[in-house]
C-alpha cells in the first residue's frame, strides 16, 4: 500500500514537472521565432523531437515497428504537422499565453467530433463544458482589432481542432489493434515532421540566426520538451487514473499565460481573463468522471 501511495505521489510530481515544461515552452517557442521562420523551427523541433523518442524506445528496449501505418501517418499529419505547424505560425503575431489557451480548447472540439463521427453521446456536464468553452472562446476573441490578431487566433483554434481530429484517429487505431503509445507518438511525430520539412524548404524565408537563445530554445524543445516531457506523461498515465492525469494537464495553459505575463509582458485584458477562466472551468468540468446512464 505504501509503495502504491509513493508511486502516486511521484506521478503527481511528474505531472507538476510536465505542466512546468510544456507550459513554459510557449514562451520558449515565442522567443525562438525571433531568430527563425515558423516552419523552419517547427520542422527542426518535430524531426529531432521524434528522434529523441526513438532513442528513448531503444533505451527502454521497446519494439520500434509501427502499427496501423496509414492511420499513424494521418494522425501525424493532424497532430504534428497540423498542431505544431499551426501553433508555431500563430505565435509569429500572437501572444504566447493566448495561443496556449486557444490551443487547449482541443477537448471540446474532440467531444463534438466524437459525437458526430463516433456517435458518442454527450452527457449533461459535457454539454455544459462545451457551452462554457464556447462562451469563453468568445470573450478571448472579443478584442479583434487587428488582422494579425485575427489570423493568429484563427490558427490557434485551428490547431486545437486539428489536435481533436487526431484524437478521433487515435481512437480508431485503438479499436483496431493494440499498440504502444510511446512508439505511436514517435512514429506519428516522425511522419508529421516530413510535411513540415517540405513546407520549410518550399516557403522562402530568412536564414536561421543561430543565436545562443535560439539554440537553447531548440534544445529545450527537443530534450525536455519532447523526450523528458513524454516520459513524464507516460509515467503519470501509468500510475494514475486517466481522469486524474488529464486533470493535471490543465495547469499547462495556466503556466503559459503566467510565464508570458512575467517574461514577455503579455498582460491579458479583462475580457481575455474572463474567457481564460471560463475555458479553464470548462476543462475541469470536462475532466471529471461522468456516469453513463443505463
PDB file of C-alpha atoms in Angstrom, residues 34-284:
ATOM      1  CA  UNK A  34      12.778  35.919 -33.162  1.00  0.00           C
ATOM      2  CA  UNK A  35      15.603  34.067 -34.938  1.00  0.00           C
ATOM      3  CA  UNK A  36      13.842  31.595 -37.245  1.00  0.00           C
ATOM      4  CA  UNK A  37      10.888  31.368 -39.601  1.00  0.00           C
ATOM      5  CA  UNK A  38       7.967  29.447 -38.075  1.00  0.00           C
ATOM      6  CA  UNK A  39       8.101  26.445 -40.408  1.00  0.00           C
ATOM      7  CA  UNK A  40      11.891  26.165 -40.133  1.00  0.00           C
ATOM      8  CA  UNK A  41      11.637  25.985 -36.351  1.00  0.00           C
ATOM      9  CA  UNK A  42       8.598  23.676 -36.424  1.00  0.00           C
ATOM     10  CA  UNK A  43      10.301  21.247 -38.825  1.00  0.00           C
ATOM     11  CA  UNK A  44      13.538  21.070 -36.835  1.00  0.00           C
ATOM     12  CA  UNK A  45      11.860  20.611 -33.452  1.00  0.00           C
ATOM     13  CA  UNK A  46       9.421  17.973 -34.755  1.00  0.00           C
ATOM     14  CA  UNK A  47      12.050  15.909 -36.575  1.00  0.00           C
ATOM     15  CA  UNK A  48      14.614  15.893 -33.785  1.00  0.00           C
ATOM     16  CA  UNK A  49      11.869  15.536 -31.173  1.00  0.00           C
ATOM     17  CA  UNK A  50      10.837  12.314 -32.935  1.00  0.00           C
ATOM     18  CA  UNK A  51      14.440  11.105 -32.975  1.00  0.00           C
ATOM     19  CA  UNK A  52      14.698  11.730 -29.231  1.00  0.00           C
ATOM     20  CA  UNK A  53      11.652   9.493 -28.677  1.00  0.00           C
ATOM     21  CA  UNK A  54      13.185   6.711 -30.791  1.00  0.00           C
ATOM     22  CA  UNK A  55      16.325   6.909 -28.642  1.00  0.00           C
ATOM     23  CA  UNK A  56      14.151   6.525 -25.537  1.00  0.00           C
ATOM     24  CA  UNK A  57      12.467   3.489 -27.102  1.00  0.00           C
ATOM     25  CA  UNK A  58      15.873   1.910 -27.734  1.00  0.00           C
ATOM     26  CA  UNK A  59      16.918   2.692 -24.170  1.00  0.00           C
ATOM     27  CA  UNK A  60      13.714   1.121 -22.790  1.00  0.00           C
ATOM     28  CA  UNK A  61      14.059  -1.776 -25.243  1.00  0.00           C
ATOM     29  CA  UNK A  62      10.596  -1.217 -26.640  1.00  0.00           C
ATOM     30  CA  UNK A  63       9.552  -2.576 -30.050  1.00  0.00           C
ATOM     31  CA  UNK A  64      10.052   0.064 -32.743  1.00  0.00           C
ATOM     32  CA  UNK A  65       7.939  -1.401 -35.559  1.00  0.00           C
ATOM     33  CA  UNK A  66       4.933   0.893 -36.247  1.00  0.00           C
ATOM     34  CA  UNK A  67       1.312  -0.280 -36.040  1.00  0.00           C
ATOM     35  CA  UNK A  68      -1.505   0.745 -38.426  1.00  0.00           C
ATOM     36  CA  UNK A  69       0.853   2.785 -40.614  1.00  0.00           C
ATOM     37  CA  UNK A  70      -1.787   4.545 -42.734  1.00  0.00           C
ATOM     38  CA  UNK A  71      -3.704   5.801 -39.690  1.00  0.00           C
ATOM     39  CA  UNK A  72      -0.445   6.687 -37.926  1.00  0.00           C
ATOM     40  CA  UNK A  73       0.562   8.828 -40.918  1.00  0.00           C
ATOM     41  CA  UNK A  74      -2.859  10.520 -40.845  1.00  0.00           C
ATOM     42  CA  UNK A  75      -2.522  11.169 -37.121  1.00  0.00           C
ATOM     43  CA  UNK A  76       0.987  12.557 -37.691  1.00  0.00           C
ATOM     44  CA  UNK A  77      -0.333  14.995 -40.293  1.00  0.00           C
ATOM     45  CA  UNK A  78      -3.023  16.152 -37.879  1.00  0.00           C
ATOM     46  CA  UNK A  79      -1.141  16.094 -34.572  1.00  0.00           C
ATOM     47  CA  UNK A  80       2.385  17.061 -35.628  1.00  0.00           C
ATOM     48  CA  UNK A  81       2.092  18.831 -38.988  1.00  0.00           C
ATOM     49  CA  UNK A  82      -1.215  20.468 -38.040  1.00  0.00           C
ATOM     50  CA  UNK A  83      -0.760  21.264 -34.365  1.00  0.00           C
ATOM     51  CA  UNK A  84       2.949  22.124 -34.258  1.00  0.00           C
ATOM     52  CA  UNK A  85       2.835  23.899 -37.621  1.00  0.00           C
ATOM     53  CA  UNK A  86      -0.266  25.949 -36.810  1.00  0.00           C
ATOM     54  CA  UNK A  87       0.668  26.948 -33.248  1.00  0.00           C
ATOM     55  CA  UNK A  88       4.165  27.955 -34.349  1.00  0.00           C
ATOM     56  CA  UNK A  89       2.666  30.052 -37.143  1.00  0.00           C
ATOM     57  CA  UNK A  90       0.156  31.529 -34.678  1.00  0.00           C
ATOM     58  CA  UNK A  91       2.966  32.586 -32.343  1.00  0.00           C
ATOM     59  CA  UNK A  92       4.528  34.792 -35.031  1.00  0.00           C
ATOM     60  CA  UNK A  93       1.973  37.543 -34.387  1.00  0.00           C
ATOM     61  CA  UNK A  94       0.021  36.156 -31.442  1.00  0.00           C
ATOM     62  CA  UNK A  95       0.732  36.172 -27.727  1.00  0.00           C
ATOM     63  CA  UNK A  96       2.184  33.031 -26.170  1.00  0.00           C
ATOM     64  CA  UNK A  97      -0.373  32.867 -23.349  1.00  0.00           C
ATOM     65  CA  UNK A  98      -3.432  33.433 -25.527  1.00  0.00           C
ATOM     66  CA  UNK A  99      -2.217  30.934 -28.127  1.00  0.00           C
ATOM     67  CA  UNK A 100      -1.746  28.324 -25.389  1.00  0.00           C
ATOM     68  CA  UNK A 101      -5.296  28.793 -24.092  1.00  0.00           C
ATOM     69  CA  UNK A 102      -6.880  28.691 -27.560  1.00  0.00           C
ATOM     70  CA  UNK A 103      -4.907  25.554 -28.459  1.00  0.00           C
ATOM     71  CA  UNK A 104      -6.153  23.854 -25.289  1.00  0.00           C
ATOM     72  CA  UNK A 105      -9.757  24.173 -26.417  1.00  0.00           C
ATOM     73  CA  UNK A 106      -8.967  20.812 -28.056  1.00  0.00           C
ATOM     74  CA  UNK A 107     -11.045  18.675 -25.622  1.00  0.00           C
ATOM     75  CA  UNK A 108     -14.251  20.475 -26.605  1.00  0.00           C
ATOM     76  CA  UNK A 109     -13.685  20.031 -30.323  1.00  0.00           C
ATOM     77  CA  UNK A 110     -12.892  16.381 -29.562  1.00  0.00           C
ATOM     78  CA  UNK A 111     -16.221  15.992 -27.738  1.00  0.00           C
ATOM     79  CA  UNK A 112     -18.120  17.456 -30.682  1.00  0.00           C
ATOM     80  CA  UNK A 113     -16.230  15.410 -33.273  1.00  0.00           C
ATOM     81  CA  UNK A 114     -16.690  12.207 -31.254  1.00  0.00           C
ATOM     82  CA  UNK A 115     -20.412  12.971 -31.047  1.00  0.00           C
ATOM     83  CA  UNK A 116     -20.583  13.399 -34.841  1.00  0.00           C
ATOM     84  CA  UNK A 117     -18.208  10.684 -36.099  1.00  0.00           C
ATOM     85  CA  UNK A 118     -18.071   8.114 -33.294  1.00  0.00           C
ATOM     86  CA  UNK A 119     -21.697   8.501 -32.156  1.00  0.00           C
ATOM     87  CA  UNK A 120     -20.528   9.071 -28.576  1.00  0.00           C
ATOM     88  CA  UNK A 121     -23.289  10.655 -26.514  1.00  0.00           C
ATOM     89  CA  UNK A 122     -22.600  13.849 -24.600  1.00  0.00           C
ATOM     90  CA  UNK A 123     -23.890  13.971 -21.040  1.00  0.00           C
ATOM     91  CA  UNK A 124     -25.100  16.980 -19.079  1.00  0.00           C
ATOM     92  CA  UNK A 125     -21.776  18.085 -17.631  1.00  0.00           C
ATOM     93  CA  UNK A 126     -20.071  17.694 -21.022  1.00  0.00           C
ATOM     94  CA  UNK A 127     -22.681  19.864 -22.733  1.00  0.00           C
ATOM     95  CA  UNK A 128     -22.117  22.467 -20.010  1.00  0.00           C
ATOM     96  CA  UNK A 129     -18.339  22.333 -20.548  1.00  0.00           C
ATOM     97  CA  UNK A 130     -18.811  22.801 -24.311  1.00  0.00           C
ATOM     98  CA  UNK A 131     -21.134  25.770 -23.725  1.00  0.00           C
ATOM     99  CA  UNK A 132     -18.732  27.380 -21.223  1.00  0.00           C
ATOM    100  CA  UNK A 133     -15.781  26.877 -23.548  1.00  0.00           C
ATOM    101  CA  UNK A 134     -17.595  28.480 -26.468  1.00  0.00           C
ATOM    102  CA  UNK A 135     -18.590  31.468 -24.332  1.00  0.00           C
ATOM    103  CA  UNK A 136     -15.019  31.704 -23.039  1.00  0.00           C
ATOM    104  CA  UNK A 137     -13.716  31.479 -26.581  1.00  0.00           C
ATOM    105  CA  UNK A 138     -15.966  34.387 -27.500  1.00  0.00           C
ATOM    106  CA  UNK A 139     -14.514  36.503 -24.677  1.00  0.00           C
ATOM    107  CA  UNK A 140     -10.924  35.642 -25.676  1.00  0.00           C
ATOM    108  CA  UNK A 141     -11.626  36.520 -29.308  1.00  0.00           C
ATOM    109  CA  UNK A 142     -13.667  39.631 -28.479  1.00  0.00           C
ATOM    110  CA  UNK A 143     -10.900  42.246 -28.828  1.00  0.00           C
ATOM    111  CA  UNK A 144     -10.419  41.533 -32.545  1.00  0.00           C
ATOM    112  CA  UNK A 145      -8.997  44.818 -33.769  1.00  0.00           C
ATOM    113  CA  UNK A 146      -6.044  43.851 -35.932  1.00  0.00           C
ATOM    114  CA  UNK A 147      -5.760  41.487 -38.885  1.00  0.00           C
ATOM    115  CA  UNK A 148      -2.648  39.938 -37.322  1.00  0.00           C
ATOM    116  CA  UNK A 149      -4.593  39.084 -34.157  1.00  0.00           C
ATOM    117  CA  UNK A 150      -7.425  37.546 -36.188  1.00  0.00           C
ATOM    118  CA  UNK A 151      -5.032  35.331 -38.153  1.00  0.00           C
ATOM    119  CA  UNK A 152      -3.113  34.269 -35.053  1.00  0.00           C
ATOM    120  CA  UNK A 153      -6.248  33.392 -33.095  1.00  0.00           C
ATOM    121  CA  UNK A 154      -7.776  31.526 -36.045  1.00  0.00           C
ATOM    122  CA  UNK A 155      -4.576  29.491 -36.409  1.00  0.00           C
ATOM    123  CA  UNK A 156      -4.502  28.666 -32.677  1.00  0.00           C
ATOM    124  CA  UNK A 157      -8.132  27.496 -32.731  1.00  0.00           C
ATOM    125  CA  UNK A 158      -7.444  25.517 -35.935  1.00  0.00           C
ATOM    126  CA  UNK A 159      -4.541  23.829 -34.135  1.00  0.00           C
ATOM    127  CA  UNK A 160      -6.917  22.780 -31.353  1.00  0.00           C
ATOM    128  CA  UNK A 161      -9.352  21.362 -33.918  1.00  0.00           C
ATOM    129  CA  UNK A 162      -6.535  19.509 -35.704  1.00  0.00           C
ATOM    130  CA  UNK A 163      -5.426  18.074 -32.355  1.00  0.00           C
ATOM    131  CA  UNK A 164      -9.008  16.944 -31.669  1.00  0.00           C
ATOM    132  CA  UNK A 165      -9.213  15.270 -35.076  1.00  0.00           C
ATOM    133  CA  UNK A 166      -6.013  13.367 -34.300  1.00  0.00           C
ATOM    134  CA  UNK A 167      -7.628  12.150 -31.065  1.00  0.00           C
ATOM    135  CA  UNK A 168     -10.501  10.684 -33.107  1.00  0.00           C
ATOM    136  CA  UNK A 169      -7.993   8.909 -35.372  1.00  0.00           C
ATOM    137  CA  UNK A 170      -6.182   7.607 -32.282  1.00  0.00           C
ATOM    138  CA  UNK A 171      -9.440   6.103 -31.019  1.00  0.00           C
ATOM    139  CA  UNK A 172      -9.916   4.407 -34.384  1.00  0.00           C
ATOM    140  CA  UNK A 173      -6.414   2.911 -34.162  1.00  0.00           C
ATOM    141  CA  UNK A 174      -7.071   1.742 -30.603  1.00  0.00           C
ATOM    142  CA  UNK A 175     -10.241  -0.039 -31.750  1.00  0.00           C
ATOM    143  CA  UNK A 176      -8.395  -1.940 -34.482  1.00  0.00           C
ATOM    144  CA  UNK A 177      -5.223  -3.073 -32.732  1.00  0.00           C
ATOM    145  CA  UNK A 178      -3.264  -2.781 -29.518  1.00  0.00           C
ATOM    146  CA  UNK A 179      -0.236  -0.511 -29.746  1.00  0.00           C
ATOM    147  CA  UNK A 180       2.498   1.022 -27.641  1.00  0.00           C
ATOM    148  CA  UNK A 181       1.716   4.692 -27.021  1.00  0.00           C
ATOM    149  CA  UNK A 182       5.362   5.766 -26.936  1.00  0.00           C
ATOM    150  CA  UNK A 183       6.080   4.028 -30.249  1.00  0.00           C
ATOM    151  CA  UNK A 184       2.967   5.530 -31.784  1.00  0.00           C
ATOM    152  CA  UNK A 185       3.935   9.021 -30.591  1.00  0.00           C
ATOM    153  CA  UNK A 186       7.433   8.696 -32.048  1.00  0.00           C
ATOM    154  CA  UNK A 187       6.210   7.431 -35.418  1.00  0.00           C
ATOM    155  CA  UNK A 188       3.417   9.951 -35.820  1.00  0.00           C
ATOM    156  CA  UNK A 189       5.830  12.763 -34.947  1.00  0.00           C
ATOM    157  CA  UNK A 190       8.356  11.479 -37.485  1.00  0.00           C
ATOM    158  CA  UNK A 191       5.719  11.130 -40.219  1.00  0.00           C
ATOM    159  CA  UNK A 192       4.246  14.514 -39.328  1.00  0.00           C
ATOM    160  CA  UNK A 193       7.642  16.225 -39.480  1.00  0.00           C
ATOM    161  CA  UNK A 194       8.050  15.365 -43.187  1.00  0.00           C
ATOM    162  CA  UNK A 195       5.363  17.807 -44.489  1.00  0.00           C
ATOM    163  CA  UNK A 196       6.797  20.478 -42.174  1.00  0.00           C
ATOM    164  CA  UNK A 197      10.251  19.935 -43.684  1.00  0.00           C
ATOM    165  CA  UNK A 198       8.816  20.168 -47.218  1.00  0.00           C
ATOM    166  CA  UNK A 199       6.932  23.383 -46.360  1.00  0.00           C
ATOM    167  CA  UNK A 200      10.054  24.857 -44.740  1.00  0.00           C
ATOM    168  CA  UNK A 201      12.005  24.129 -47.932  1.00  0.00           C
ATOM    169  CA  UNK A 202       9.263  25.429 -50.250  1.00  0.00           C
ATOM    170  CA  UNK A 203       8.389  28.650 -48.395  1.00  0.00           C
ATOM    171  CA  UNK A 204      11.024  31.410 -48.855  1.00  0.00           C
ATOM    172  CA  UNK A 205      12.299  32.695 -45.536  1.00  0.00           C
ATOM    173  CA  UNK A 206      15.268  34.440 -43.978  1.00  0.00           C
ATOM    174  CA  UNK A 207      18.081  32.163 -42.822  1.00  0.00           C
ATOM    175  CA  UNK A 208      18.060  30.996 -39.217  1.00  0.00           C
ATOM    176  CA  UNK A 209      20.096  33.125 -36.838  1.00  0.00           C
ATOM    177  CA  UNK A 210      21.875  30.577 -34.685  1.00  0.00           C
ATOM    178  CA  UNK A 211      21.961  32.804 -31.631  1.00  0.00           C
ATOM    179  CA  UNK A 212      22.505  31.366 -28.141  1.00  0.00           C
ATOM    180  CA  UNK A 213      18.825  31.980 -27.285  1.00  0.00           C
ATOM    181  CA  UNK A 214      17.654  30.094 -30.402  1.00  0.00           C
ATOM    182  CA  UNK A 215      19.976  27.147 -29.728  1.00  0.00           C
ATOM    183  CA  UNK A 216      18.747  26.951 -26.119  1.00  0.00           C
ATOM    184  CA  UNK A 217      15.121  27.135 -27.300  1.00  0.00           C
ATOM    185  CA  UNK A 218      15.721  24.344 -29.824  1.00  0.00           C
ATOM    186  CA  UNK A 219      17.449  22.123 -27.262  1.00  0.00           C
ATOM    187  CA  UNK A 220      14.619  22.841 -24.801  1.00  0.00           C
ATOM    188  CA  UNK A 221      12.022  21.685 -27.351  1.00  0.00           C
ATOM    189  CA  UNK A 222      13.941  18.518 -28.239  1.00  0.00           C
ATOM    190  CA  UNK A 223      15.121  17.267 -24.829  1.00  0.00           C
ATOM    191  CA  UNK A 224      12.833  18.445 -22.004  1.00  0.00           C
ATOM    192  CA  UNK A 225      10.004  19.495 -24.333  1.00  0.00           C
ATOM    193  CA  UNK A 226       9.865  16.159 -26.160  1.00  0.00           C
ATOM    194  CA  UNK A 227      11.916  13.341 -24.632  1.00  0.00           C
ATOM    195  CA  UNK A 228      11.624  14.134 -20.912  1.00  0.00           C
ATOM    196  CA  UNK A 229       8.073  15.510 -21.085  1.00  0.00           C
ATOM    197  CA  UNK A 230       6.679  12.431 -22.859  1.00  0.00           C
ATOM    198  CA  UNK A 231       8.398  10.143 -20.351  1.00  0.00           C
ATOM    199  CA  UNK A 232       6.812  12.126 -17.504  1.00  0.00           C
ATOM    200  CA  UNK A 233       3.404  11.919 -19.184  1.00  0.00           C
ATOM    201  CA  UNK A 234       3.578   8.166 -19.785  1.00  0.00           C
ATOM    202  CA  UNK A 235       4.745   7.573 -16.204  1.00  0.00           C
ATOM    203  CA  UNK A 236       1.904   9.660 -14.774  1.00  0.00           C
ATOM    204  CA  UNK A 237      -0.613   7.983 -17.069  1.00  0.00           C
ATOM    205  CA  UNK A 238       0.606   4.570 -15.934  1.00  0.00           C
ATOM    206  CA  UNK A 239       0.464   5.370 -12.217  1.00  0.00           C
ATOM    207  CA  UNK A 240      -2.697   7.493 -12.007  1.00  0.00           C
ATOM    208  CA  UNK A 241      -6.287   7.181 -13.251  1.00  0.00           C
ATOM    209  CA  UNK A 242      -6.656   8.696 -16.741  1.00  0.00           C
ATOM    210  CA  UNK A 243      -9.026  11.407 -15.469  1.00  0.00           C
ATOM    211  CA  UNK A 244      -6.596  12.490 -12.753  1.00  0.00           C
ATOM    212  CA  UNK A 245      -3.682  12.567 -15.194  1.00  0.00           C
ATOM    213  CA  UNK A 246      -5.722  14.552 -17.717  1.00  0.00           C
ATOM    214  CA  UNK A 247      -6.797  16.971 -15.000  1.00  0.00           C
ATOM    215  CA  UNK A 248      -3.117  17.603 -14.253  1.00  0.00           C
ATOM    216  CA  UNK A 249      -2.518  18.896 -17.774  1.00  0.00           C
ATOM    217  CA  UNK A 250      -4.934  21.780 -17.116  1.00  0.00           C
ATOM    218  CA  UNK A 251      -2.080  23.646 -15.470  1.00  0.00           C
ATOM    219  CA  UNK A 252      -0.199  23.824 -18.795  1.00  0.00           C
ATOM    220  CA  UNK A 253      -2.112  26.773 -20.353  1.00  0.00           C
ATOM    221  CA  UNK A 254      -2.156  28.473 -16.927  1.00  0.00           C
ATOM    222  CA  UNK A 255       1.636  28.253 -16.734  1.00  0.00           C
ATOM    223  CA  UNK A 256       1.787  29.505 -20.327  1.00  0.00           C
ATOM    224  CA  UNK A 257      -0.325  32.576 -19.534  1.00  0.00           C
ATOM    225  CA  UNK A 258       1.582  33.403 -16.332  1.00  0.00           C
ATOM    226  CA  UNK A 259       5.023  32.841 -17.902  1.00  0.00           C
ATOM    227  CA  UNK A 260       4.119  35.048 -20.882  1.00  0.00           C
ATOM    228  CA  UNK A 261       2.843  37.711 -18.477  1.00  0.00           C
ATOM    229  CA  UNK A 262       6.032  37.659 -16.388  1.00  0.00           C
ATOM    230  CA  UNK A 263       8.701  37.218 -19.081  1.00  0.00           C
ATOM    231  CA  UNK A 264       7.125  38.680 -22.221  1.00  0.00           C
ATOM    232  CA  UNK A 265       4.962  41.323 -20.551  1.00  0.00           C
ATOM    233  CA  UNK A 266       1.827  39.921 -22.213  1.00  0.00           C
ATOM    234  CA  UNK A 267      -0.903  41.218 -19.916  1.00  0.00           C
ATOM    235  CA  UNK A 268      -4.350  39.779 -20.766  1.00  0.00           C
ATOM    236  CA  UNK A 269      -7.233  42.251 -20.996  1.00  0.00           C
ATOM    237  CA  UNK A 270     -10.257  41.918 -18.708  1.00  0.00           C
ATOM    238  CA  UNK A 271     -12.324  40.192 -21.406  1.00  0.00           C
ATOM    239  CA  UNK A 272      -9.447  37.800 -22.122  1.00  0.00           C
ATOM    240  CA  UNK A 273      -9.151  36.965 -18.406  1.00  0.00           C
ATOM    241  CA  UNK A 274     -12.887  36.199 -18.276  1.00  0.00           C
ATOM    242  CA  UNK A 275     -12.565  33.970 -21.334  1.00  0.00           C
ATOM    243  CA  UNK A 276      -9.485  32.193 -19.961  1.00  0.00           C
ATOM    244  CA  UNK A 277     -11.212  31.477 -16.634  1.00  0.00           C
ATOM    245  CA  UNK A 278     -14.348  30.166 -18.384  1.00  0.00           C
ATOM    246  CA  UNK A 279     -12.278  27.865 -20.598  1.00  0.00           C
ATOM    247  CA  UNK A 280     -10.317  26.543 -17.602  1.00  0.00           C
ATOM    248  CA  UNK A 281     -13.538  25.901 -15.646  1.00  0.00           C
ATOM    249  CA  UNK A 282     -14.899  24.076 -18.685  1.00  0.00           C
ATOM    250  CA  UNK A 283     -11.716  21.987 -18.887  1.00  0.00           C
ATOM    251  CA  UNK A 284     -12.099  20.999 -15.231  1.00  0.00           C
TER     252      UNK A 284
END
